[in-house]
Short mmCIF file of C-alpha atoms in Angstrom, two decimals:
data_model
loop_
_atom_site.label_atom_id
_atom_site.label_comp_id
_atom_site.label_asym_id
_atom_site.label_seq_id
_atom_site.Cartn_x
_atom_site.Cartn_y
_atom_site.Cartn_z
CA UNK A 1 104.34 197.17 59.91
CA UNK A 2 101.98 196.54 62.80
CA UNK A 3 103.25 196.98 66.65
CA UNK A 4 105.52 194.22 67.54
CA UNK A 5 105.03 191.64 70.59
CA UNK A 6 107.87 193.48 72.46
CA UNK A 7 106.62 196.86 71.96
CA UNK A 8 103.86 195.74 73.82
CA UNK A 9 105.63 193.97 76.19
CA UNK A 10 108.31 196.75 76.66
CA UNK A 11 105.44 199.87 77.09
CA UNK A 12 103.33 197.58 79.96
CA UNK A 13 107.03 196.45 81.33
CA UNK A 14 107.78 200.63 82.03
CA UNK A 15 103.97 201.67 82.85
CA UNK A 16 102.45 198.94 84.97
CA UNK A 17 105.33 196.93 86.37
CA UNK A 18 104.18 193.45 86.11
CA UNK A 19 105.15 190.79 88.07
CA UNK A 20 103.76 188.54 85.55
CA UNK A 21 103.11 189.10 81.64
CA UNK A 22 102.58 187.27 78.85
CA UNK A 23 101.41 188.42 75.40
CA UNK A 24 100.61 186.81 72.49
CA UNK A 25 100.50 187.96 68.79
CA UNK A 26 97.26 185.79 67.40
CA UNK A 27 96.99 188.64 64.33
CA UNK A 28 99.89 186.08 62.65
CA UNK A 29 102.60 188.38 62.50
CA UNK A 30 101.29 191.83 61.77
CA UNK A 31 100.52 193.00 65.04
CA UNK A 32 96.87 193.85 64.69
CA UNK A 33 95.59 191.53 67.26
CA UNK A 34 97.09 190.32 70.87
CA UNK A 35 95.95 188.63 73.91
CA UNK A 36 97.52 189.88 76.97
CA UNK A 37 97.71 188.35 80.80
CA UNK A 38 99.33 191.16 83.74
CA UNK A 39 99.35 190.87 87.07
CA UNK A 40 100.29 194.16 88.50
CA UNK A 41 100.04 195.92 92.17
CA UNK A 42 98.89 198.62 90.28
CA UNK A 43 95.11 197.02 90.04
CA UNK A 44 95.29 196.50 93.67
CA UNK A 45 91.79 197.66 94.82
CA UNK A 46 90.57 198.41 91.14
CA UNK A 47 87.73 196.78 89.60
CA UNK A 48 88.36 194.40 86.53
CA UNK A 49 86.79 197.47 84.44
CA UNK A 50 89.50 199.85 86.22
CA UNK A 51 92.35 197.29 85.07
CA UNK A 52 91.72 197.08 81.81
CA UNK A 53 91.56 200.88 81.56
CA UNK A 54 94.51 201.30 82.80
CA UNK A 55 96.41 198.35 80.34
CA UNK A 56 94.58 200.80 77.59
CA UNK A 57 95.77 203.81 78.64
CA UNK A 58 99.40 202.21 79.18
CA UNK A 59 98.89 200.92 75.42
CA UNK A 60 97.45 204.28 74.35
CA UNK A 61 99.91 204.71 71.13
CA UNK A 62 100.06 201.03 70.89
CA UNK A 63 96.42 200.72 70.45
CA UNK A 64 96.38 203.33 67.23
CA UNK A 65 97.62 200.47 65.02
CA UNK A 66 95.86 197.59 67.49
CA UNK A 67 92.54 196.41 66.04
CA UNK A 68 91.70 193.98 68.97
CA UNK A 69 93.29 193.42 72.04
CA UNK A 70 92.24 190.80 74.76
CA UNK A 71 92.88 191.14 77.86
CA UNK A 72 92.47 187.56 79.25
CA UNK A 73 93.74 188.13 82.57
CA UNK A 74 94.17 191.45 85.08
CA UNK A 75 95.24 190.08 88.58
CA UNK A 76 97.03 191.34 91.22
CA UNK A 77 99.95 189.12 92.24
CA UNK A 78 97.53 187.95 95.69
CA UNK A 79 95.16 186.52 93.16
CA UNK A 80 97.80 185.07 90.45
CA UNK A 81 99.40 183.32 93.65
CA UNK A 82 95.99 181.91 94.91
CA UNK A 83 95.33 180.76 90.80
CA UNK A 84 98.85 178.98 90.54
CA UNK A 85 98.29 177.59 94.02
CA UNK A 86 94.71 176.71 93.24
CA UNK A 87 95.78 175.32 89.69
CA UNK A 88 98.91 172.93 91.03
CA UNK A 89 96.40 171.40 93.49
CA UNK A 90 94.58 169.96 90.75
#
């Protein structure tokens, strides 16, 4: 079997220490495929290319039996809080 949905959760949990994660399985069960949202105060002052390095290095064993991962958001927690702010506005 494929990595699970926690085991993804559980490894970014311990290496980045989100304030705010969410993944989803879209590979239907067998844990080829997820897309991911983190916001971390780890990519404080990191380019978008620097965050999703770093979710891929967290993921490193992970990503052996990952065929696609998508990482659909990388914030900080200052930029999730202007997005929810920004987003109950409308």
């Amino acid at each position: 079997m494929g990595v699970t949905k926690e085991k993804v959760e559980s490894t970014l949990t311990s290496k980045l220490s989100p304030s705010h994660l969410e993944v989803i399985d879209t590979s239907g069960g067998c844990g080829a495929k997820f897309e991911i949202e983190i916001v971390s105060e780890q990519f404080e002052g990191k380019r978008l290319l620097a965050r999703h390095r770093l979710v891929n290095a967290a993921l490193e064993e992970e990503m052996k039996q990952i065929h696609a991962l998508s990482i659909k958001k990388a914030m900080t927690p200052e930029q999730w809080k202007q997005q929810q702010e920004s987003n109950a506005a409308a």
